[in-house]
Short mmCIF file of C-alpha atoms in Angstrom, two decimals:
data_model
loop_
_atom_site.label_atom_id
_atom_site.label_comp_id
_atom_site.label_asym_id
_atom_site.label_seq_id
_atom_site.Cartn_x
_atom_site.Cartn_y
_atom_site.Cartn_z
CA UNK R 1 43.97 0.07 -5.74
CA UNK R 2 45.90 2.57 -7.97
CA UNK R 3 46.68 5.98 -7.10
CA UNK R 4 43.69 7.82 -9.64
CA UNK R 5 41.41 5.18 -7.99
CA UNK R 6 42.29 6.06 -4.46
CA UNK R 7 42.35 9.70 -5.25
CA UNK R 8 38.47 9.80 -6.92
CA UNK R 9 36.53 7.53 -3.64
CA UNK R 10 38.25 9.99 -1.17
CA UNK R 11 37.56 13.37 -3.55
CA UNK R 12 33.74 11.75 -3.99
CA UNK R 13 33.60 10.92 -0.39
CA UNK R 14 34.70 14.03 1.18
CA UNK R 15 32.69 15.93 -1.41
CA UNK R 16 29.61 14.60 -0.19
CA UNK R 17 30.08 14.17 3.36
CA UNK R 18 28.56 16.86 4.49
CA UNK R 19 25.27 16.39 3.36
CA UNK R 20 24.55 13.12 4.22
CA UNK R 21 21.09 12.87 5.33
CA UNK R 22 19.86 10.04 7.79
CA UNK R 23 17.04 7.48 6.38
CA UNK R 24 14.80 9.20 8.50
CA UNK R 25 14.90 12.55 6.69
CA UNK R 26 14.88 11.93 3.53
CA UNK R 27 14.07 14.04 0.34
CA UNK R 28 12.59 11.86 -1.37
CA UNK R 29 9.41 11.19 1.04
CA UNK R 30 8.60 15.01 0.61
CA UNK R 31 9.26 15.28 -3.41
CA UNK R 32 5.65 16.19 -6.34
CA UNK R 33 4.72 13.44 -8.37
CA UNK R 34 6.56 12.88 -11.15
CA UNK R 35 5.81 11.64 -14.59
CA UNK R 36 9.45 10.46 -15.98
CA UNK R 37 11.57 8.95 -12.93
CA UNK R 38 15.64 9.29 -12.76
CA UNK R 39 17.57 5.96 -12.59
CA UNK R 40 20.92 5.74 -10.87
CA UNK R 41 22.83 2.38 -12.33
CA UNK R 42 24.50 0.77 -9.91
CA UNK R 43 28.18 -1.14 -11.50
CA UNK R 44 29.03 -0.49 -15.03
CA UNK R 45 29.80 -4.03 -16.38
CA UNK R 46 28.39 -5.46 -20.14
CA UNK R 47 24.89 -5.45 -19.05
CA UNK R 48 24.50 -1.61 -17.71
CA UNK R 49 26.65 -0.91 -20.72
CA UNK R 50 25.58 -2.39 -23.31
CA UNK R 51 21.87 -3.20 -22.52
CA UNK R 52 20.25 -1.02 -19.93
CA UNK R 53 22.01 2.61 -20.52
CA UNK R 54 21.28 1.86 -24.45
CA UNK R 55 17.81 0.97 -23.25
CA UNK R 56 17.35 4.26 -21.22
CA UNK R 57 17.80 6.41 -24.49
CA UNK R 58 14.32 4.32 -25.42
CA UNK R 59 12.27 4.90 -22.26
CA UNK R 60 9.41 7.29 -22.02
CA UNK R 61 8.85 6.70 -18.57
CA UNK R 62 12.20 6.68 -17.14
CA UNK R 63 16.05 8.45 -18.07
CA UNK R 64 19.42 7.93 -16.96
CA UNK R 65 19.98 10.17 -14.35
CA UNK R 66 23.04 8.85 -12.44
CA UNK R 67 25.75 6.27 -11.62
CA UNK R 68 27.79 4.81 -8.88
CA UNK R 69 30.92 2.76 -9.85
CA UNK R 70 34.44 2.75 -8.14
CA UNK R 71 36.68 3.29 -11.60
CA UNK R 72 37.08 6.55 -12.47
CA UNK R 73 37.81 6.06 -15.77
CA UNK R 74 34.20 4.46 -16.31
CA UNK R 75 32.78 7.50 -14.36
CA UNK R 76 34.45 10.15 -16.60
CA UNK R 77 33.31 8.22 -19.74
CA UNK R 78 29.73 7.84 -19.14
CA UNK R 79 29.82 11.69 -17.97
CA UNK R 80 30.74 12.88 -21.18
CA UNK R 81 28.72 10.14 -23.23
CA UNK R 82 25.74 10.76 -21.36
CA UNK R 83 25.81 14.32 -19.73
CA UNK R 84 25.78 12.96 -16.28
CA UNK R 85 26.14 15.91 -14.09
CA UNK R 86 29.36 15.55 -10.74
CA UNK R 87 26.74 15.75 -8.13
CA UNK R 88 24.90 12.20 -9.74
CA UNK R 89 28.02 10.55 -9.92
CA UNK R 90 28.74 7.98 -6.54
CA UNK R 91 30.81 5.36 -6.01
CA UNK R 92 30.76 2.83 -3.25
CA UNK R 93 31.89 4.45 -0.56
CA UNK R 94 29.07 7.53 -0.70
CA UNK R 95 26.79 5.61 -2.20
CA UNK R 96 24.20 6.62 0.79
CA UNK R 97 24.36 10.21 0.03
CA UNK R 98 22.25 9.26 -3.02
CA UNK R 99 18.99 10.01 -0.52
CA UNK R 100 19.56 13.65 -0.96
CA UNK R 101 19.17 13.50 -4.51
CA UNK R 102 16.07 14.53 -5.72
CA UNK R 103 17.02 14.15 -9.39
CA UNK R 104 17.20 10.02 -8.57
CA UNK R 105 14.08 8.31 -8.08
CA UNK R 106 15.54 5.08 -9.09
CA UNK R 107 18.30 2.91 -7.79
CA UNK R 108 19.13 -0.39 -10.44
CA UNK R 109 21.27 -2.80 -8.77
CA UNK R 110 23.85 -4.54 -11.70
CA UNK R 111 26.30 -6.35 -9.77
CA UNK R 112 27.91 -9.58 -8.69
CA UNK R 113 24.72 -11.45 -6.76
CA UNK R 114 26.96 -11.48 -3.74
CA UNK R 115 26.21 -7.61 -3.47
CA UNK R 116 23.06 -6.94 -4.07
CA UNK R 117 21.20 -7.68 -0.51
CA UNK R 118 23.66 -4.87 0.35
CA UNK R 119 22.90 -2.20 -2.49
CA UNK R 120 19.42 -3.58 -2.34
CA UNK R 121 19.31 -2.71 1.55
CA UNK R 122 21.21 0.92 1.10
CA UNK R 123 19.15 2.04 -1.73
CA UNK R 124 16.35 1.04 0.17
CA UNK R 125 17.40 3.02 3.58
CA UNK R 126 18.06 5.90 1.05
CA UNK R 127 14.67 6.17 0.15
CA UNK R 128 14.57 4.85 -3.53
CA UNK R 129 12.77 2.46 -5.14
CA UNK R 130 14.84 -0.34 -6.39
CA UNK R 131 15.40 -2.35 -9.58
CA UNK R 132 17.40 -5.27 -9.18
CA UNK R 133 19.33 -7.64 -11.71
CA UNK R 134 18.51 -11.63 -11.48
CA UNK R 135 19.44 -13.51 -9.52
CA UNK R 136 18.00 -11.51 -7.16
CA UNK R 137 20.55 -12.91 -4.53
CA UNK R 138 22.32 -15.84 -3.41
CA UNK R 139 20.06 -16.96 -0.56
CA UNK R 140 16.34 -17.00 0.71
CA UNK R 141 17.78 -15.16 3.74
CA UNK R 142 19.17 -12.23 1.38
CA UNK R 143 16.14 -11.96 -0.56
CA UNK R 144 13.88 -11.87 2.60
CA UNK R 145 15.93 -9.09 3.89
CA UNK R 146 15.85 -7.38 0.80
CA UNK R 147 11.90 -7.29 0.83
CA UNK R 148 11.55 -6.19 4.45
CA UNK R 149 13.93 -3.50 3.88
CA UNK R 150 12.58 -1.84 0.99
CA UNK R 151 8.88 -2.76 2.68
CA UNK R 152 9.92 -0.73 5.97
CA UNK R 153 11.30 1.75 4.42
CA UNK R 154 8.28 2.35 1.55
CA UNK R 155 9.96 2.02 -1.40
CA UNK R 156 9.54 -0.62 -4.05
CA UNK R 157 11.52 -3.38 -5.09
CA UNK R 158 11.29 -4.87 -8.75
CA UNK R 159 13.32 -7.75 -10.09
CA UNK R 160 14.89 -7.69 -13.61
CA UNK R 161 13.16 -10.27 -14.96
CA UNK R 162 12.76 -8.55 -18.33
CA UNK R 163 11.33 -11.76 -20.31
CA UNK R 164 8.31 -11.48 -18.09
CA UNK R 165 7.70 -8.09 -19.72
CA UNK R 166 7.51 -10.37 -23.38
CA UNK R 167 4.38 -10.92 -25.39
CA UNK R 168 6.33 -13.86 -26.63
CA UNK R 169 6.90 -15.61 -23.21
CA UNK R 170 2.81 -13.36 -22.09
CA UNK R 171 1.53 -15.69 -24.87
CA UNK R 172 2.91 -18.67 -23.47
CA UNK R 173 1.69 -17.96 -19.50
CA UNK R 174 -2.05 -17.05 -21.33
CA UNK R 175 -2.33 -20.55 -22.71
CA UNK R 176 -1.79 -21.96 -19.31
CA UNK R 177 -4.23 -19.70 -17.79
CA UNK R 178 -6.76 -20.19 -19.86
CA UNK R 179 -6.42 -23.62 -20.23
CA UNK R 180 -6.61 -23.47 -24.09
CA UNK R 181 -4.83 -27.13 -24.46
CA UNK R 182 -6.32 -28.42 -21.02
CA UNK R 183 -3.74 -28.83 -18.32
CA UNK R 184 -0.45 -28.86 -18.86
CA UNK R 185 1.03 -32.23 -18.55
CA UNK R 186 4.89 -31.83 -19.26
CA UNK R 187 7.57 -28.84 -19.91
CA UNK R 188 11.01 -28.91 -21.35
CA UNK R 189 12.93 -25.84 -20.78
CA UNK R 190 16.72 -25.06 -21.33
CA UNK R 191 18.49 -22.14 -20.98
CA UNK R 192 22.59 -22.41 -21.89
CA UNK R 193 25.36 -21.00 -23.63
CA UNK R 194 28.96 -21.17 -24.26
CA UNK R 195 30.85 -19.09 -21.51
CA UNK R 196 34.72 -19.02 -22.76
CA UNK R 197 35.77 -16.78 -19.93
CA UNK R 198 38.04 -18.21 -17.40
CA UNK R 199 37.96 -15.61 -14.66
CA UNK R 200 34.26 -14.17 -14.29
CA UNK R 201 32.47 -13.72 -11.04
CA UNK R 202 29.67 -16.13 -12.60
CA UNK R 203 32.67 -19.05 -11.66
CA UNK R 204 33.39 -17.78 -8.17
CA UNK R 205 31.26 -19.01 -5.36
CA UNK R 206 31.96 -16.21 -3.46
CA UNK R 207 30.56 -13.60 -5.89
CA UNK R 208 27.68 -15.76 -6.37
CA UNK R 209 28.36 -17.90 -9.40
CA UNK R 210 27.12 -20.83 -10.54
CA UNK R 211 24.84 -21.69 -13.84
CA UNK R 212 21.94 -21.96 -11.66
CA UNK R 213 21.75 -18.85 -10.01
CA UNK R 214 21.94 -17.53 -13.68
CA UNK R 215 20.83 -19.00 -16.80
CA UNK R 216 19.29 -21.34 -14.77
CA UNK R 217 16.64 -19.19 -13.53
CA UNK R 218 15.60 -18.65 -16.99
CA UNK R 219 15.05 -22.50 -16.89
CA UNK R 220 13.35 -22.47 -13.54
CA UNK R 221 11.20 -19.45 -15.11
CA UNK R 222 10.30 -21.05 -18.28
CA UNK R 223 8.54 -23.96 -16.30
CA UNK R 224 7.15 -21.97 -13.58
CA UNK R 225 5.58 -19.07 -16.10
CA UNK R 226 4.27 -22.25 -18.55
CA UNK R 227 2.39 -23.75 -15.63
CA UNK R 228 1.47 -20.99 -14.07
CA UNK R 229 2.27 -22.86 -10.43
CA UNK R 230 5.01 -22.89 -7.84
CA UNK R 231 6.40 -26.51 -8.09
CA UNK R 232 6.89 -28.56 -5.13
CA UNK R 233 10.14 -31.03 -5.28
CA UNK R 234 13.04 -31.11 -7.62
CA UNK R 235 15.65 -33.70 -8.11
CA UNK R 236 19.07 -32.47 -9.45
CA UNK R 237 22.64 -33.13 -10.62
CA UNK R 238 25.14 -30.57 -11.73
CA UNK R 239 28.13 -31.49 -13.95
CA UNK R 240 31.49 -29.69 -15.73
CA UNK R 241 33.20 -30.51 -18.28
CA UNK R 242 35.81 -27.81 -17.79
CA UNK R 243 37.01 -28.75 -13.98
CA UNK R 244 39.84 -26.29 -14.26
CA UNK R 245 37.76 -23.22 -14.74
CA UNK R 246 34.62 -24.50 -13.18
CA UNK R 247 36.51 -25.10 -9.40
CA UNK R 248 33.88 -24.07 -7.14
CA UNK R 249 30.56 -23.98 -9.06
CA UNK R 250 28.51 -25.87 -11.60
CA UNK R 251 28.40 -25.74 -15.19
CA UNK R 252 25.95 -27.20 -16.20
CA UNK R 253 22.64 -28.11 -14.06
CA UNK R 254 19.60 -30.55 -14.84
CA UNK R 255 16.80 -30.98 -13.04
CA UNK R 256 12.91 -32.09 -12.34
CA UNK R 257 10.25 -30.10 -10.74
CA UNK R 258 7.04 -31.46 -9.78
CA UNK R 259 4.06 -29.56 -9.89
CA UNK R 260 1.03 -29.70 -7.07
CA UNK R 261 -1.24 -30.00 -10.68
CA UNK R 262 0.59 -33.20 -11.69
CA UNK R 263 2.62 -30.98 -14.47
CA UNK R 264 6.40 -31.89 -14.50
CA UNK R 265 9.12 -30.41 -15.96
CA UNK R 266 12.74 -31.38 -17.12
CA UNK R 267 15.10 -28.25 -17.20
CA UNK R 268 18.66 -27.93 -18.12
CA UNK R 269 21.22 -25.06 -18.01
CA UNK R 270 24.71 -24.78 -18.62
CA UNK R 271 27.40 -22.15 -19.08
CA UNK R 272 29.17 -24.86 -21.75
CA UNK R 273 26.39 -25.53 -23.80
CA UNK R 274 24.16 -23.58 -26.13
CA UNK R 275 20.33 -24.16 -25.69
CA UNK R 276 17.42 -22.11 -25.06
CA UNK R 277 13.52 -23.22 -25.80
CA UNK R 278 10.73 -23.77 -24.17
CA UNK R 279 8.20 -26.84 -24.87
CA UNK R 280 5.14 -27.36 -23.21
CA UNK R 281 2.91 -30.21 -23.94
CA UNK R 282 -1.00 -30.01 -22.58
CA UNK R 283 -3.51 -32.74 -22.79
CA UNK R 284 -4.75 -31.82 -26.25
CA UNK R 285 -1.96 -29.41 -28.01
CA UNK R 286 1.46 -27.91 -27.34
CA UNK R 287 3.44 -24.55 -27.47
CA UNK R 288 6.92 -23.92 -28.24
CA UNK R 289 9.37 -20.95 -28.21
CA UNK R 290 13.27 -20.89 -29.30
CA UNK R 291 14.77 -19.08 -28.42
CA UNK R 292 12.65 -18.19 -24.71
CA UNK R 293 15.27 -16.08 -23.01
CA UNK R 294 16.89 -14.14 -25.56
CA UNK R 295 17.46 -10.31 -25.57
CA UNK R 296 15.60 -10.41 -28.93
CA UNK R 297 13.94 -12.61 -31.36
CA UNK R 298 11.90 -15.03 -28.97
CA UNK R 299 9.13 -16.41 -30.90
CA UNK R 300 7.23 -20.03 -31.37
CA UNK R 301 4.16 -21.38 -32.15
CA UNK R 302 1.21 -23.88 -31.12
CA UNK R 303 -0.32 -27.30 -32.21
CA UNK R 304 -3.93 -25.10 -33.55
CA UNK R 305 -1.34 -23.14 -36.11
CA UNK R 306 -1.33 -19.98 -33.70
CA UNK R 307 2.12 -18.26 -34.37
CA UNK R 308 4.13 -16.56 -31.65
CA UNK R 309 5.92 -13.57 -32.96
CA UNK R 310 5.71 -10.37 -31.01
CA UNK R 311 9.28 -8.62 -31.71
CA UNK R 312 10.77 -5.89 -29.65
CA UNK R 313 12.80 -3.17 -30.01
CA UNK R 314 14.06 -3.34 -26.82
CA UNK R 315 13.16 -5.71 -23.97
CA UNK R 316 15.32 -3.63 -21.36
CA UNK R 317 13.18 -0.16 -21.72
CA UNK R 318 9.83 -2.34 -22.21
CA UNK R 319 10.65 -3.56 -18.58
CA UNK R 320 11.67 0.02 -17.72
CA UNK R 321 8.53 2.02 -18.64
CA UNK R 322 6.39 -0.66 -17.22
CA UNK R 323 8.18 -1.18 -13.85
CA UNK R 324 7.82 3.03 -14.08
CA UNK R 325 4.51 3.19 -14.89
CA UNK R 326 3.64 0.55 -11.73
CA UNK R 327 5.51 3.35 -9.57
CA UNK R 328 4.47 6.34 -11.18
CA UNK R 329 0.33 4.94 -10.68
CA UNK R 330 1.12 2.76 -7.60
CA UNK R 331 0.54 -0.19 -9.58
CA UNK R 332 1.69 -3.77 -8.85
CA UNK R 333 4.70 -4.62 -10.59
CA UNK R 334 4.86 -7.89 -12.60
CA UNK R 335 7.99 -8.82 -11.35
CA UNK R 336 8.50 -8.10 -7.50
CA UNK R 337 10.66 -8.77 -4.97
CA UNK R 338 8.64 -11.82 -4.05
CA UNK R 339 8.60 -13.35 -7.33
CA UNK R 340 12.73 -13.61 -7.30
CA UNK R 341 12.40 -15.26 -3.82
CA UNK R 342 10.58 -17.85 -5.45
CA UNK R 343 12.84 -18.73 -7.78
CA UNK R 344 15.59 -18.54 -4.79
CA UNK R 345 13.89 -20.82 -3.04
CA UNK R 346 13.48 -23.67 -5.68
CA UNK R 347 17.64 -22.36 -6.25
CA UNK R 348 18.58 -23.46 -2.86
CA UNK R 349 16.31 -26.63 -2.95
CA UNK R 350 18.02 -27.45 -6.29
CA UNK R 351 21.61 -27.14 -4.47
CA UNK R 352 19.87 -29.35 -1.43
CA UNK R 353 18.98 -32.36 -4.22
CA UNK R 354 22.61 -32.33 -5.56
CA UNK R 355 24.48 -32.58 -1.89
CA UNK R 356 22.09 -35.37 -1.32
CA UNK R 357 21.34 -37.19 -4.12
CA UNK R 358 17.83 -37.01 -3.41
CA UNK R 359 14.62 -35.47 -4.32
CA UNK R 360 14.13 -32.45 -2.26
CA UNK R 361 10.25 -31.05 -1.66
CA UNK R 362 10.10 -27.11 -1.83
#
């Protein structure tokens, strides 16, 4: 740690000492209604720069209203950018004095997975609701925790699952729901692309890398949103072709999930490979969408000649004012923390299938 780091945590940390407030008395719990909520982002990597900060000059129901990140050179940037007062500027090691901020309703967790039961956990303690990135952590254990915490402590927890807040990928779960084709019979879903880093946490085990845990929910998603079911076994094998960057996690994953309807899907994902569509065939028609997962321009179509085209300006601040909206009315949210445990728990049955070599039931 260099000298200007060490020297910003300990001027932060003593400056806000004092007024650190226990989870039992917090602000927040006493604070009017309010109809535009203040998010604090949480790490200030590509995607808080370049997608969700971007996205919260969009929002109607929601602003940036604070950060926590331990460079100060990121701090002082996004300051002046964004007119970020001192007092909503943290970093990790006074992160907790966040609960006496009234101007922060908001706490989005954007880090490494391996961090965000804890952020998750502190935010909740703090008294703030909580947005957090996919995946929503490495473990069913984490993301259990991470629901009783924010449960106990009142506050809710939504996952980033912003292609659930698409009209494109809405259109798709409809069909299914309806039962416009009959049931669905099969699904094909990929999610990949070509990762050229060589030192990322998404290849560190530790940090909770791995293409599964990442694009590969957007797999897992695509079949679970097209059938509209929770599946109930999964065979898998995971593969690299790059052994030398790809030491202690996969590159690429495939695998089957069965569904208690008879539905089956074949899924693949892969940090070395570019891929992303969805196809689902039903017993008299089929959808498609390519791309399913991207940040824009997800569209498709069906066998009756229905087109699937809804664009977006931006899918970030759609899933922003809507997660806001659920809080401001005390309204369910469409992605809780519940729904990321499910896909954590067909994760760690994935990882089960490829130690044994055998199909694992969920």
């Amino acid at each position: 740690m260099n000298l200007e780091r060490r020297e910003f945590l300990s001027t932060l940390t003593l400056a806000g000492a004092a007024t650190l407030f226990s989870g039992n008395s917090l602000l927040a719990s006493t604070l009017p209604a309010k109809d535009k909520l203040g998010v604090a982002l949480v790490g200030l990597g590509y995607y808080s720069t370049d997608l969700l900060a971007p996205a919260l000059q969009l929002t109607e129901k929601c602003y940036l209203a604070g950060i926590v990140t331990g460079t100060p050179s990121k701090a002082e940037a996004w300051k002046a950018k964004y007119n970020i007062p001192d007092k909503n500027i943290y970093n990790y090691q006074n992160f907790d004095q966040i609960a006496n901020n009234p101007d922060i309703d908001i706490v989005y967790v954007v880090l490494p997975p391996s961090m965000h039961r804890e952020y998750v956990v502190r935010a909740a303690k703090a008294g703030k609701h909580v947005f957090c990135e996919k995946p929503m952590a490495p473990s069913v254990a984490d993301c259990e925790a991470m629901i009783s915490a924010c449960k106990s402590n009142k506050v809710k927890l939504a996952i980033g699952y912003r292609c659930q807040h698409d009209p494109n990928i809405q259109a798709v779960m409809k069909v299914a729901k309806e039962q416009k084709f009959g049931k669905v019979k099969m699904v094909n879903s990929a999610a990949g692309y070509f990762d050229a880093r060589t030192d990322h946490w998404k290849q560190k085990k530790a940090l909770g890398g791995g293409v599964m845990g990442d694009m590969g929910v957007y797999a897992l998603q695509g079949a679970r949103l097209a059938t509209g079911e929770e599946p109930i076994s999964v065979f898998a094998q995971a593969s690299t072709t790059r052994p030398e960057i790809y030491k202690e996690v996969e590159e690429t994953m495939m695998f089957m999930l069965d569904f208690p309807s008879g539905a089956r899907a074949a899924c693949q994902t892969s940090f070395g490979i570019n891929m992303n569509y969805l196809q689902v065939n039903y017993e008299k028609g089929w959808a498609k969408l390519e791309p399913q997962s991207g940040y824009n321009g997800n569209k498709g179509s069906m066998s009756d000649g229905t087109i699937i085209n809804f664009p977006i300006k931006s899918q970030q601040a759609k899933q922003l004012d809507e997660d806001c909206m659920a809080l401001i009315n005390n309204t369910d949210l469409i992605a809780p923390g519940e729904e990321g445990l499910r896909d954590i728990r067909v994760v760690e049955a994935i990882y089960k299938s490829v130690a044994s070599g055998k199909t694992v039931k969920i």
